[in-house]
Amino acid sequence: MGSALSSLWHHINPPVNPLISASMFAIGIFGNVAALVILEIRRRRNVRSGGTWHRSLFHILITSLVVTDLTGTCLVSPLVLVSYSRNLTLIGMRPKTCGLCSYFGASMTFFSLATMLLLFSTALERCFAIGYPYLYSRHVTKKCAYITILLVFLLCMIFCLLPFAGFGRYVQYCPGTWCFIDMNAVKPQNKAYAILYATFMLVLVVAIVVCNAFVVYQLYRMYQRRRRNGTVMSTMRSNSERKLLSMSEEVEHLTMMVVMTVIFIICTLPLVIRVYINYNGENDHPSDLIALRFISVNSIVDPWVFILLSPGVQHFCWTSVCQSTLIDQRGSVFKSSLAKENAKLELRFSLQAPLTQI
């Protein structure tokens, strides 16, 4: 189905069952709300215990990431459901101005870029916190987080509004419930806009991977240093326990960041690849639609990653594994000790039997 034709459709043909879209919308809303509830519960517990996690940049950036995903789901997904219910495409609902299609495309562009930039900001924050703790504690404050979030939204807003100024174009995709950047553009400025978007996303993916790799390297160095300095004075015990706890928290944060990054790569790279392929004139509209669906799934999966890999859940899982392993080890030790005792008793009885016969 050609993009040129689908961009003119006013009716969804053939009619499609909206069950999948409605289910994805419900899962996305529930996941993001649940993630925000978990963040708020953890923040309140941290305040009561006198901790500082609720004031950390990581908490602020992760919260903004979840709020961004929730906002994007609420502003975009209902249009798809309305389109299905009325059996009208986005252009068909506003045929004179194509305003809904432009709004949908701009929203998709804004939230996809904002999510990636916030994830990059979070990864960069971890880099400075782990790699340069002195500079981080001296110069990085909550104000930096709020300024970063504001700049991210401002940059994304400017970028997604460029098509309204003639640089780039939003078009409707089959089956008529999607609008996004024209990946099969003919005009040079529209091609340049699509390539600029894909390149920006690719650079962000590479930067996030580099940041996470740097954090892994720094945590490994910390582990090696503590392993070499294992024999410490008893007066330093409480301090080392606090450092060990801090390191375990960093590993938990890193685990969540790495999984989020992998999911972002899986959801983003298909679209980036399709833009570059279409730039060379090799159009494949079904593949374009698959790539668009991948990037839309991102905001649905992202909060569930946070829920399943939050530090509390990780701690519970590791504790359960360690306890079961310890019980198994104790059981095997108990069984081996019983076997030894039985062997000793059998040997004693075998030695005493000839004596009684005499």
C-alpha positions as a Python dict, from the first residue, in 0.01 Angstrom:
ca = {
    (1, 'M'): (0, 0, 0),
    (2, 'G'): (165, 318, -115),
    (3, 'S'): (231, 605, 113),
    (4, 'A'): (105, 848, -150),
    (5, 'L'): (-230, 672, -161),
    (6, 'S'): (-269, 606, 212),
    (7, 'S'): (-198, 973, 286),
    (8, 'L'): (-518, 1061, 96),
    (9, 'W'): (-751, 799, 245),
    (10, 'H'): (-1050, 918, 447),
    (11, 'H'): (-1181, 576, 551),
    (12, 'I'): (-1007, 275, 707),
    (13, 'N'): (-1033, 7, 440),
    (14, 'P'): (-1076, -270, 529),
    (15, 'P'): (-1212, -197, 880),
    (16, 'V'): (-971, -312, 1152),
    (17, 'N'): (-1050, -448, 1499),
    (18, 'P'): (-934, -186, 1755),
    (19, 'L'): (-885, -446, 2031),
    (20, 'I'): (-504, -453, 1998),
    (21, 'S'): (-475, -72, 2006),
    (22, 'A'): (-713, -48, 2302),
    (23, 'S'): (-520, -316, 2492),
    (24, 'M'): (-187, -142, 2426),
    (25, 'F'): (-336, 188, 2544),
    (26, 'A'): (-467, 32, 2866),
    (27, 'I'): (-138, -148, 2937),
    (28, 'G'): (58, 173, 2873),
    (29, 'I'): (-161, 383, 3105),
    (30, 'F'): (-160, 123, 3382),
    (31, 'G'): (216, 68, 3358),
    (32, 'N'): (306, 438, 3369),
    (33, 'V'): (67, 511, 3656),
    (34, 'A'): (200, 211, 3851),
    (35, 'A'): (558, 328, 3791),
    (36, 'L'): (473, 675, 3924),
    (37, 'V'): (307, 523, 4232),
    (38, 'I'): (618, 312, 4300),
    (39, 'L'): (839, 620, 4263),
    (40, 'E'): (622, 817, 4506),
    (41, 'I'): (616, 533, 4763),
    (42, 'R'): (992, 500, 4742),
    (43, 'R'): (1036, 878, 4774),
    (44, 'R'): (823, 892, 5091),
    (45, 'R'): (1005, 598, 5248),
    (46, 'N'): (1335, 765, 5167),
    (47, 'V'): (1220, 1092, 5328),
    (48, 'R'): (1110, 911, 5647),
    (49, 'S'): (1440, 723, 5671),
    (50, 'G'): (1641, 1044, 5625),
    (51, 'G'): (1791, 936, 5293),
    (52, 'T'): (1885, 1155, 4999),
    (53, 'W'): (1764, 943, 4707),
    (54, 'H'): (1444, 1150, 4672),
    (55, 'R'): (1661, 1458, 4607),
    (56, 'S'): (1893, 1288, 4357),
    (57, 'L'): (1909, 1378, 3991),
    (58, 'F'): (1852, 1014, 3900),
    (59, 'H'): (1512, 1017, 4074),
    (60, 'I'): (1412, 1344, 3906),
    (61, 'L'): (1516, 1229, 3558),
    (62, 'I'): (1353, 886, 3590),
    (63, 'T'): (1031, 1049, 3711),
    (64, 'S'): (1034, 1291, 3418),
    (65, 'L'): (1092, 997, 3182),
    (66, 'V'): (786, 811, 3316),
    (67, 'V'): (573, 1129, 3308),
    (68, 'T'): (679, 1190, 2947),
    (69, 'D'): (580, 837, 2846),
    (70, 'L'): (245, 872, 3023),
    (71, 'T'): (175, 1210, 2862),
    (72, 'G'): (264, 1079, 2517),
    (73, 'T'): (35, 778, 2558),
    (74, 'C'): (-256, 997, 2675),
    (75, 'L'): (-216, 1254, 2395),
    (76, 'V'): (-164, 1015, 2102),
    (77, 'S'): (-334, 679, 2163),
    (78, 'P'): (-693, 810, 2209),
    (79, 'L'): (-683, 950, 1853),
    (80, 'V'): (-616, 600, 1721),
    (81, 'L'): (-914, 461, 1913),
    (82, 'V'): (-1143, 741, 1789),
    (83, 'S'): (-1023, 678, 1434),
    (84, 'Y'): (-1109, 308, 1463),
    (85, 'S'): (-1447, 374, 1626),
    (86, 'R'): (-1554, 617, 1351),
    (87, 'N'): (-1390, 418, 1071),
    (88, 'L'): (-1221, 740, 959),
    (89, 'T'): (-853, 806, 905),
    (90, 'L'): (-678, 1094, 1078),
    (91, 'I'): (-702, 1299, 759),
    (92, 'G'): (-1065, 1192, 714),
    (93, 'M'): (-1158, 1338, 1053),
    (94, 'R'): (-1016, 1679, 949),
    (95, 'P'): (-1002, 1668, 568),
    (96, 'K'): (-975, 2042, 504),
    (97, 'T'): (-675, 2124, 722),
    (98, 'C'): (-518, 1780, 794),
    (99, 'G'): (-470, 1921, 1143),
    (100, 'L'): (-508, 1591, 1328),
    (101, 'C'): (-249, 1422, 1109),
    (102, 'S'): (0, 1704, 1166),
    (103, 'Y'): (-71, 1698, 1541),
    (104, 'F'): (-25, 1321, 1556),
    (105, 'G'): (302, 1332, 1359),
    (106, 'A'): (440, 1620, 1565),
    (107, 'S'): (346, 1443, 1890),
    (108, 'M'): (510, 1118, 1781),
    (109, 'T'): (826, 1307, 1685),
    (110, 'F'): (831, 1511, 2006),
    (111, 'F'): (783, 1223, 2249),
    (112, 'S'): (1020, 985, 2070),
    (113, 'L'): (1297, 1245, 2081),
    (114, 'A'): (1216, 1359, 2436),
    (115, 'T'): (1226, 1003, 2567),
    (116, 'M'): (1563, 936, 2406),
    (117, 'L'): (1710, 1265, 2530),
    (118, 'L'): (1589, 1203, 2885),
    (119, 'L'): (1737, 854, 2881),
    (120, 'F'): (2065, 1002, 2755),
    (121, 'S'): (2055, 1265, 3032),
    (122, 'T'): (2003, 989, 3290),
    (123, 'A'): (2292, 785, 3148),
    (124, 'L'): (2515, 1094, 3145),
    (125, 'E'): (2420, 1171, 3506),
    (126, 'R'): (2529, 819, 3608),
    (127, 'C'): (2859, 872, 3424),
    (128, 'F'): (2944, 1181, 3626),
    (129, 'A'): (2814, 1034, 3953),
    (130, 'I'): (3026, 718, 3922),
    (131, 'G'): (3327, 839, 3724),
    (132, 'Y'): (3376, 1187, 3872),
    (133, 'P'): (3213, 1185, 4218),
    (134, 'Y'): (3400, 1494, 4345),
    (135, 'L'): (3296, 1717, 4055),
    (136, 'Y'): (2947, 1569, 4069),
    (137, 'S'): (2900, 1649, 4437),
    (138, 'R'): (3040, 2001, 4397),
    (139, 'H'): (2874, 2123, 4078),
    (140, 'V'): (2571, 1904, 3994),
    (141, 'T'): (2250, 2002, 4175),
    (142, 'K'): (1873, 1955, 4143),
    (143, 'K'): (1864, 2281, 3950),
    (144, 'C'): (2074, 2117, 3679),
    (145, 'A'): (1813, 1843, 3641),
    (146, 'Y'): (1525, 2088, 3599),
    (147, 'I'): (1722, 2298, 3350),
    (148, 'T'): (1812, 1984, 3155),
    (149, 'I'): (1448, 1871, 3138),
    (150, 'L'): (1341, 2218, 3024),
    (151, 'L'): (1609, 2227, 2752),
    (152, 'V'): (1513, 1877, 2635),
    (153, 'F'): (1148, 1975, 2592),
    (154, 'L'): (1241, 2304, 2425),
    (155, 'L'): (1476, 2136, 2176),
    (156, 'C'): (1219, 1867, 2092),
    (157, 'M'): (947, 2129, 2050),
    (158, 'I'): (1158, 2330, 1806),
    (159, 'F'): (1246, 2020, 1606),
    (160, 'C'): (890, 1886, 1577),
    (161, 'L'): (759, 2230, 1468),
    (162, 'L'): (1003, 2260, 1176),
    (163, 'P'): (762, 2092, 926),
    (164, 'F'): (510, 2369, 993),
    (165, 'A'): (777, 2613, 871),
    (166, 'G'): (833, 2418, 547),
    (167, 'F'): (1130, 2204, 653),
    (168, 'G'): (1001, 1847, 663),
    (169, 'R'): (655, 1696, 629),
    (170, 'Y'): (414, 1477, 825),
    (171, 'V'): (217, 1220, 625),
    (172, 'Q'): (-45, 956, 697),
    (173, 'Y'): (52, 589, 696),
    (174, 'C'): (-155, 278, 630),
    (175, 'P'): (-414, 192, 760),
    (176, 'G'): (-478, 562, 821),
    (177, 'T'): (-443, 572, 1201),
    (178, 'W'): (-75, 679, 1194),
    (179, 'C'): (96, 1002, 1095),
    (180, 'F'): (469, 1057, 1113),
    (181, 'I'): (766, 1212, 934),
    (182, 'D'): (759, 1150, 559),
    (183, 'M'): (1017, 873, 515),
    (184, 'N'): (953, 854, 138),
    (185, 'A'): (997, 1223, 69),
    (186, 'V'): (1070, 1365, -276),
    (187, 'K'): (1158, 1725, -193),
    (188, 'P'): (1517, 1778, -70),
    (189, 'Q'): (1415, 1964, 248),
    (190, 'N'): (1174, 1686, 346),
    (191, 'K'): (1442, 1422, 284),
    (192, 'A'): (1691, 1626, 487),
    (193, 'Y'): (1446, 1649, 778),
    (194, 'A'): (1392, 1272, 786),
    (195, 'I'): (1767, 1207, 769),
    (196, 'L'): (1830, 1464, 1043),
    (197, 'Y'): (1580, 1287, 1270),
    (198, 'A'): (1730, 943, 1203),
    (199, 'T'): (2087, 1067, 1253),
    (200, 'F'): (1994, 1242, 1577),
    (201, 'M'): (1833, 924, 1710),
    (202, 'L'): (2132, 713, 1603),
    (203, 'V'): (2378, 949, 1775),
    (204, 'L'): (2171, 933, 2095),
    (205, 'V'): (2166, 552, 2086),
    (206, 'V'): (2545, 537, 2048),
    (207, 'A'): (2597, 798, 2321),
    (208, 'I'): (2374, 610, 2567),
    (209, 'V'): (2558, 283, 2499),
    (210, 'V'): (2894, 456, 2554),
    (211, 'C'): (2773, 610, 2883),
    (212, 'N'): (2647, 277, 3014),
    (213, 'A'): (2971, 104, 2910),
    (214, 'F'): (3168, 372, 3097),
    (215, 'V'): (2958, 317, 3412),
    (216, 'V'): (3012, -61, 3389),
    (217, 'Y'): (3387, -4, 3359),
    (218, 'Q'): (3393, 231, 3660),
    (219, 'L'): (3190, -10, 3875),
    (220, 'Y'): (3426, -291, 3779),
    (221, 'R'): (3723, -77, 3886),
    (222, 'M'): (3549, -4, 4218),
    (223, 'Y'): (3492, -375, 4270),
    (224, 'Q'): (3855, -456, 4192),
    (225, 'R'): (3982, -190, 4435),
    (226, 'R'): (3765, -323, 4716),
    (227, 'R'): (3875, -675, 4640),
    (228, 'R'): (4242, -575, 4667),
    (229, 'N'): (4177, -381, 4987),
    (230, 'G'): (3968, -657, 5145),
    (231, 'T'): (4164, -662, 5473),
    (232, 'V'): (4072, -337, 5645),
    (233, 'M'): (4079, -219, 6001),
    (234, 'S'): (3778, -293, 6219),
    (235, 'T'): (3723, 79, 6271),
    (236, 'M'): (3652, 115, 5899),
    (237, 'R'): (3389, -159, 5893),
    (238, 'S'): (3079, 61, 5906),
    (239, 'N'): (3219, 290, 5636),
    (240, 'S'): (3294, -1, 5405),
    (241, 'E'): (2945, -142, 5461),
    (242, 'R'): (2796, 192, 5358),
    (243, 'K'): (3013, 194, 5046),
    (244, 'L'): (2912, -162, 4965),
    (245, 'L'): (2547, -64, 4997),
    (246, 'S'): (2608, 236, 4772),
    (247, 'M'): (2773, 15, 4512),
    (248, 'S'): (2485, -233, 4520),
    (249, 'E'): (2241, 54, 4459),
    (250, 'E'): (2449, 171, 4164),
    (251, 'V'): (2447, -181, 4019),
    (252, 'E'): (2067, -192, 4057),
    (253, 'H'): (2032, 144, 3881),
    (254, 'L'): (2273, 31, 3610),
    (255, 'T'): (2079, -292, 3551),
    (256, 'M'): (1760, -95, 3495),
    (257, 'M'): (1939, 153, 3267),
    (258, 'V'): (2099, -120, 3055),
    (259, 'V'): (1768, -302, 3002),
    (260, 'M'): (1594, 25, 2916),
    (261, 'T'): (1872, 104, 2669),
    (262, 'V'): (1841, -237, 2501),
    (263, 'I'): (1465, -188, 2463),
    (264, 'F'): (1514, 163, 2325),
    (265, 'I'): (1762, 30, 2070),
    (266, 'I'): (1524, -248, 1964),
    (267, 'C'): (1236, 0, 1929),
    (268, 'T'): (1434, 278, 1760),
    (269, 'L'): (1681, 117, 1519),
    (270, 'P'): (1417, -26, 1280),
    (271, 'L'): (1284, 325, 1215),
    (272, 'V'): (1634, 470, 1177),
    (273, 'I'): (1728, 196, 931),
    (274, 'R'): (1407, 246, 731),
    (275, 'V'): (1474, 621, 696),
    (276, 'Y'): (1823, 559, 557),
    (277, 'I'): (1697, 287, 321),
    (278, 'N'): (1413, 507, 195),
    (279, 'Y'): (1658, 790, 137),
    (280, 'N'): (1819, 575, -133),
    (281, 'G'): (1483, 520, -302),
    (282, 'E'): (1417, 162, -184),
    (283, 'N'): (1061, 206, -56),
    (284, 'D'): (890, -71, 142),
    (285, 'H'): (572, 63, 303),
    (286, 'P'): (482, -247, 511),
    (287, 'S'): (831, -231, 665),
    (288, 'D'): (779, 139, 738),
    (289, 'L'): (460, 54, 924),
    (290, 'I'): (637, -215, 1129),
    (291, 'A'): (910, 35, 1223),
    (292, 'L'): (647, 289, 1334),
    (293, 'R'): (478, 27, 1550),
    (294, 'F'): (811, -59, 1711),
    (295, 'I'): (874, 299, 1817),
    (296, 'S'): (516, 335, 1949),
    (297, 'V'): (556, 26, 2169),
    (298, 'N'): (850, 192, 2346),
    (299, 'S'): (639, 410, 2577),
    (300, 'I'): (430, 105, 2672),
    (301, 'V'): (720, -127, 2758),
    (302, 'D'): (938, 136, 2928),
    (303, 'P'): (739, 173, 3256),
    (304, 'W'): (709, -204, 3295),
    (305, 'V'): (1088, -230, 3277),
    (306, 'F'): (1108, 19, 3562),
    (307, 'I'): (844, -171, 3763),
    (308, 'L'): (1006, -513, 3716),
    (309, 'L'): (1365, -389, 3760),
    (310, 'S'): (1318, -132, 4034),
    (311, 'P'): (1572, -170, 4318),
    (312, 'G'): (1310, -314, 4556),
    (313, 'V'): (1211, -590, 4314),
    (314, 'Q'): (1576, -666, 4233),
    (315, 'H'): (1661, -682, 4603),
    (316, 'F'): (1370, -920, 4666),
    (317, 'C'): (1475, -1146, 4378),
    (318, 'W'): (1841, -1154, 4482),
    (319, 'T'): (1744, -1220, 4844),
    (320, 'S'): (1518, -1507, 4741),
    (321, 'V'): (1790, -1659, 4522),
    (322, 'C'): (2055, -1622, 4790),
    (323, 'Q'): (1831, -1770, 5060),
    (324, 'S'): (1733, -2068, 4843),
    (325, 'T'): (2099, -2124, 4756),
    (326, 'L'): (2196, -2105, 5123),
    (327, 'I'): (1919, -2351, 5219),
    (328, 'D'): (2033, -2592, 4947),
    (329, 'Q'): (2393, -2564, 5067),
    (330, 'R'): (2289, -2626, 5428),
    (331, 'G'): (2078, -2921, 5318),
    (332, 'S'): (2366, -3077, 5125),
    (333, 'V'): (2602, -3023, 5419),
    (334, 'F'): (2348, -3179, 5657),
    (335, 'K'): (2300, -3478, 5426),
    (336, 'S'): (2675, -3532, 5389),
    (337, 'S'): (2724, -3513, 5768),
    (338, 'L'): (2445, -3768, 5819),
    (339, 'A'): (2606, -3998, 5565),
    (340, 'K'): (2938, -3974, 5748),
    (341, 'E'): (2773, -4050, 6083),
    (342, 'N'): (2592, -4352, 5936),
    (343, 'A'): (2917, -4480, 5789),
    (344, 'K'): (3088, -4450, 6126),
    (345, 'L'): (2805, -4637, 6302),
    (346, 'E'): (2809, -4916, 6042),
    (347, 'L'): (3185, -4951, 6082),
    (348, 'R'): (3152, -4963, 6462),
    (349, 'F'): (2881, -5234, 6450),
    (350, 'S'): (3080, -5438, 6198),
    (351, 'L'): (3382, -5435, 6433),
    (352, 'Q'): (3174, -5521, 6741),
    (353, 'A'): (2990, -5817, 6579),
    (354, 'P'): (3291, -6060, 6570),
    (355, 'L'): (3370, -5980, 6934),
    (356, 'T'): (3020, -6078, 7050),
    (357, 'Q'): (3042, -6407, 6860),
    (358, 'I'): (3366, -6496, 7043),
}
